[in-house]
């Protein structure tokens, strides 16, 4: 039950703090529960976001996970 609640909270958080138009169209989002908030040597804080080289917009949702949406 905790995992379901956590994923619902993560989706809500992602949609609130990271405008991701592709989440409402044909793009896809994913959540990595084992990822840390570091990308290319830069450490990000809670609610910070970054763009990956594969055009995914990601947001740090520590202590839960990292959420990314295809742009």
mmCIF file of N, CA and C in Angstrom, residues 4-60:
data_model
loop_
_atom_site.group_PDB
_atom_site.id
_atom_site.type_symbol
_atom_site.label_atom_id
_atom_site.label_comp_id
_atom_site.label_asym_id
_atom_site.label_seq_id
_atom_site.Cartn_x
_atom_site.Cartn_y
_atom_site.Cartn_z
ATOM 1 N N UNK A 4 2.079 2.185 -3.523
ATOM 2 C CA UNK A 4 1.037 2.807 -4.348
ATOM 3 C C UNK A 4 0.868 4.263 -3.953
ATOM 4 N N UNK A 5 0.795 4.530 -2.665
ATOM 5 C CA UNK A 5 0.652 5.911 -2.194
ATOM 6 C C UNK A 5 1.839 6.742 -2.637
ATOM 7 N N UNK A 6 3.045 6.177 -2.525
ATOM 8 C CA UNK A 6 4.256 6.901 -2.891
ATOM 9 C C UNK A 6 4.255 7.243 -4.376
ATOM 10 N N UNK A 7 3.829 6.316 -5.241
ATOM 11 C CA UNK A 7 3.797 6.582 -6.677
ATOM 12 C C UNK A 7 2.727 7.614 -7.030
ATOM 13 N N UNK A 8 1.586 7.561 -6.367
ATOM 14 C CA UNK A 8 0.553 8.573 -6.595
ATOM 15 C C UNK A 8 1.074 9.941 -6.169
ATOM 16 N N UNK A 9 1.735 9.998 -5.028
ATOM 17 C CA UNK A 9 2.313 11.261 -4.559
ATOM 18 C C UNK A 9 3.381 11.762 -5.523
ATOM 19 N N UNK A 10 4.162 10.857 -6.070
ATOM 20 C CA UNK A 10 5.216 11.245 -7.017
ATOM 21 C C UNK A 10 4.621 11.815 -8.298
ATOM 22 N N UNK A 11 3.572 11.189 -8.819
ATOM 23 C CA UNK A 11 2.920 11.696 -10.031
ATOM 24 C C UNK A 11 2.329 13.072 -9.765
ATOM 25 N N UNK A 12 1.674 13.230 -8.634
ATOM 26 C CA UNK A 12 1.107 14.524 -8.283
ATOM 27 C C UNK A 12 2.200 15.577 -8.159
ATOM 28 N N UNK A 13 3.281 15.227 -7.470
ATOM 29 C CA UNK A 13 4.391 16.163 -7.293
ATOM 30 C C UNK A 13 4.995 16.540 -8.629
ATOM 31 N N UNK A 14 5.204 15.560 -9.480
ATOM 32 C CA UNK A 14 5.791 15.826 -10.790
ATOM 33 C C UNK A 14 4.900 16.749 -11.603
ATOM 34 N N UNK A 15 3.605 16.508 -11.592
ATOM 35 C CA UNK A 15 2.703 17.347 -12.381
ATOM 36 C C UNK A 15 2.563 18.747 -11.788
ATOM 37 N N UNK A 16 2.785 18.886 -10.489
ATOM 38 C CA UNK A 16 2.680 20.184 -9.835
ATOM 39 C C UNK A 16 3.915 21.041 -10.049
ATOM 40 N N UNK A 17 5.076 20.448 -9.892
ATOM 41 C CA UNK A 17 6.317 21.211 -9.928
ATOM 42 C C UNK A 17 7.022 21.199 -11.272
ATOM 43 N N UNK A 18 6.645 20.322 -12.156
ATOM 44 C CA UNK A 18 7.325 20.214 -13.439
ATOM 45 C C UNK A 18 6.288 20.177 -14.545
ATOM 46 N N UNK A 19 6.022 21.326 -15.160
ATOM 47 C CA UNK A 19 5.069 21.303 -16.268
ATOM 48 C C UNK A 19 5.601 20.393 -17.358
ATOM 49 N N UNK A 20 4.888 19.349 -17.613
ATOM 50 C CA UNK A 20 5.350 18.349 -18.575
ATOM 51 C C UNK A 20 4.236 18.097 -19.576
ATOM 52 N N UNK A 21 4.142 18.918 -20.616
ATOM 53 C CA UNK A 21 3.041 18.760 -21.551
ATOM 54 C C UNK A 21 2.986 17.383 -22.180
ATOM 55 N N UNK A 22 4.132 16.735 -22.334
ATOM 56 C CA UNK A 22 4.120 15.422 -22.959
ATOM 57 C C UNK A 22 3.423 14.385 -22.085
ATOM 58 N N UNK A 23 3.317 14.644 -20.786
ATOM 59 C CA UNK A 23 2.623 13.706 -19.910
ATOM 60 C C UNK A 23 1.138 13.664 -20.244
ATOM 61 N N UNK A 24 0.656 14.716 -20.884
ATOM 62 C CA UNK A 24 -0.757 14.773 -21.229
ATOM 63 C C UNK A 24 -0.990 14.467 -22.704
ATOM 64 N N UNK A 25 0.080 14.151 -23.420
ATOM 65 C CA UNK A 25 -0.069 13.806 -24.832
ATOM 66 C C UNK A 25 0.568 12.445 -25.062
ATOM 67 N N UNK A 26 1.386 12.322 -26.105
ATOM 68 C CA UNK A 26 1.931 11.018 -26.446
ATOM 69 C C UNK A 26 3.248 10.710 -25.738
ATOM 70 N N UNK A 27 3.838 11.677 -25.009
ATOM 71 C CA UNK A 27 5.093 11.440 -24.298
ATOM 72 C C UNK A 27 4.874 10.510 -23.123
ATOM 73 N N UNK A 28 5.972 10.065 -22.552
ATOM 74 C CA UNK A 28 5.839 9.170 -21.414
ATOM 75 C C UNK A 28 6.686 9.659 -20.254
ATOM 76 N N UNK A 29 6.270 9.275 -19.053
ATOM 77 C CA UNK A 29 7.002 9.600 -17.839
ATOM 78 C C UNK A 29 7.389 8.306 -17.147
ATOM 79 N N UNK A 30 8.464 8.362 -16.413
ATOM 80 C CA UNK A 30 8.863 7.207 -15.623
ATOM 81 C C UNK A 30 9.471 7.688 -14.318
ATOM 82 N N UNK A 31 9.496 6.790 -13.342
ATOM 83 C CA UNK A 31 10.038 7.098 -12.030
ATOM 84 C C UNK A 31 11.084 6.054 -11.686
ATOM 85 N N UNK A 32 12.241 6.504 -11.280
ATOM 86 C CA UNK A 32 13.323 5.608 -10.900
ATOM 87 C C UNK A 32 13.499 5.698 -9.391
ATOM 88 N N UNK A 33 13.040 4.664 -8.690
ATOM 89 C CA UNK A 33 13.075 4.682 -7.228
ATOM 90 C C UNK A 33 14.468 4.425 -6.670
ATOM 91 N N UNK A 34 15.399 4.008 -7.527
ATOM 92 C CA UNK A 34 16.761 3.743 -7.058
ATOM 93 C C UNK A 34 17.740 4.835 -7.470
ATOM 94 N N UNK A 35 17.266 5.816 -8.209
ATOM 95 C CA UNK A 35 18.146 6.887 -8.686
ATOM 96 C C UNK A 35 18.406 7.902 -7.582
ATOM 97 N N UNK A 36 19.532 8.557 -7.687
ATOM 98 C CA UNK A 36 19.785 9.685 -6.801
ATOM 99 C C UNK A 36 19.675 10.953 -7.642
ATOM 100 N N UNK A 37 19.690 12.068 -6.992
ATOM 101 C CA UNK A 37 19.483 13.343 -7.689
ATOM 102 C C UNK A 37 20.813 13.915 -8.172
ATOM 103 N N UNK A 38 21.488 13.153 -8.996
ATOM 104 C CA UNK A 38 22.760 13.575 -9.562
ATOM 105 C C UNK A 38 22.743 13.268 -11.055
ATOM 106 N N UNK A 39 23.188 14.237 -11.847
ATOM 107 C CA UNK A 39 23.262 14.047 -13.293
ATOM 108 C C UNK A 39 24.506 14.740 -13.815
ATOM 109 N N UNK A 40 25.338 13.976 -14.484
ATOM 110 C CA UNK A 40 26.587 14.488 -15.063
ATOM 111 C C UNK A 40 27.446 15.235 -14.045
ATOM 112 N N UNK A 41 27.541 14.660 -12.855
ATOM 113 C CA UNK A 41 28.392 15.226 -11.818
ATOM 114 C C UNK A 41 27.781 16.352 -11.007
ATOM 115 N N UNK A 42 26.592 16.795 -11.378
ATOM 116 C CA UNK A 42 25.924 17.871 -10.638
ATOM 117 C C UNK A 42 24.873 17.265 -9.714
ATOM 118 N N UNK A 43 24.890 17.689 -8.454
ATOM 119 C CA UNK A 43 23.936 17.191 -7.462
ATOM 120 C C UNK A 43 22.781 18.176 -7.358
ATOM 121 N N UNK A 44 21.554 17.652 -7.432
ATOM 122 C CA UNK A 44 20.354 18.481 -7.399
ATOM 123 C C UNK A 44 19.623 18.310 -6.075
ATOM 124 N N UNK A 45 18.920 19.354 -5.667
ATOM 125 C CA UNK A 45 18.124 19.357 -4.441
ATOM 126 C C UNK A 45 16.678 18.986 -4.771
ATOM 127 N N UNK A 46 15.896 18.738 -3.723
ATOM 128 C CA UNK A 46 14.469 18.438 -3.868
ATOM 129 C C UNK A 46 13.796 19.505 -4.730
ATOM 130 N N UNK A 47 13.039 19.092 -5.733
ATOM 131 C CA UNK A 47 12.275 19.921 -6.671
ATOM 132 C C UNK A 47 13.127 20.588 -7.748
ATOM 133 N N UNK A 48 14.446 20.398 -7.739
ATOM 134 C CA UNK A 48 15.270 20.892 -8.848
ATOM 135 C C UNK A 48 15.019 20.011 -10.064
ATOM 136 N N UNK A 49 15.141 20.592 -11.245
ATOM 137 C CA UNK A 49 14.943 19.802 -12.461
ATOM 138 C C UNK A 49 16.103 20.011 -13.422
ATOM 139 N N UNK A 50 16.237 19.089 -14.367
ATOM 140 C CA UNK A 50 17.289 19.144 -15.369
ATOM 141 C C UNK A 50 16.829 18.417 -16.627
ATOM 142 N N UNK A 51 17.472 18.725 -17.743
ATOM 143 C CA UNK A 51 17.167 18.093 -19.026
ATOM 144 C C UNK A 51 18.292 17.113 -19.349
ATOM 145 N N UNK A 52 17.930 15.870 -19.665
ATOM 146 C CA UNK A 52 18.943 14.878 -20.017
ATOM 147 C C UNK A 52 19.318 15.016 -21.485
ATOM 148 N N UNK A 53 20.396 14.347 -21.876
ATOM 149 C CA UNK A 53 20.827 14.393 -23.276
ATOM 150 C C UNK A 53 19.825 13.699 -24.194
ATOM 151 N N UNK A 54 18.935 12.870 -23.627
ATOM 152 C CA UNK A 54 17.899 12.178 -24.401
ATOM 153 C C UNK A 54 16.581 12.942 -24.418
ATOM 154 N N UNK A 55 16.623 14.216 -24.048
ATOM 155 C CA UNK A 55 15.446 15.099 -24.031
ATOM 156 C C UNK A 55 14.376 14.663 -23.037
ATOM 157 N N UNK A 56 14.787 14.212 -21.875
ATOM 158 C CA UNK A 56 13.864 13.950 -20.780
ATOM 159 C C UNK A 56 14.042 15.049 -19.752
ATOM 160 N N UNK A 57 12.938 15.627 -19.312
ATOM 161 C CA UNK A 57 12.956 16.619 -18.239
ATOM 162 C C UNK A 57 12.777 15.843 -16.942
ATOM 163 N N UNK A 58 13.734 15.936 -16.044
ATOM 164 C CA UNK A 58 13.702 15.169 -14.796
ATOM 165 C C UNK A 58 13.594 16.105 -13.601
ATOM 166 N N UNK A 59 13.026 15.575 -12.526
ATOM 167 C CA UNK A 59 12.892 16.348 -11.292
ATOM 168 C C UNK A 59 13.313 15.474 -10.116
ATOM 169 N N UNK A 60 14.009 16.090 -9.181
ATOM 170 C CA UNK A 60 14.446 15.403 -7.972
ATOM 171 C C UNK A 60 13.285 15.361 -6.979
#
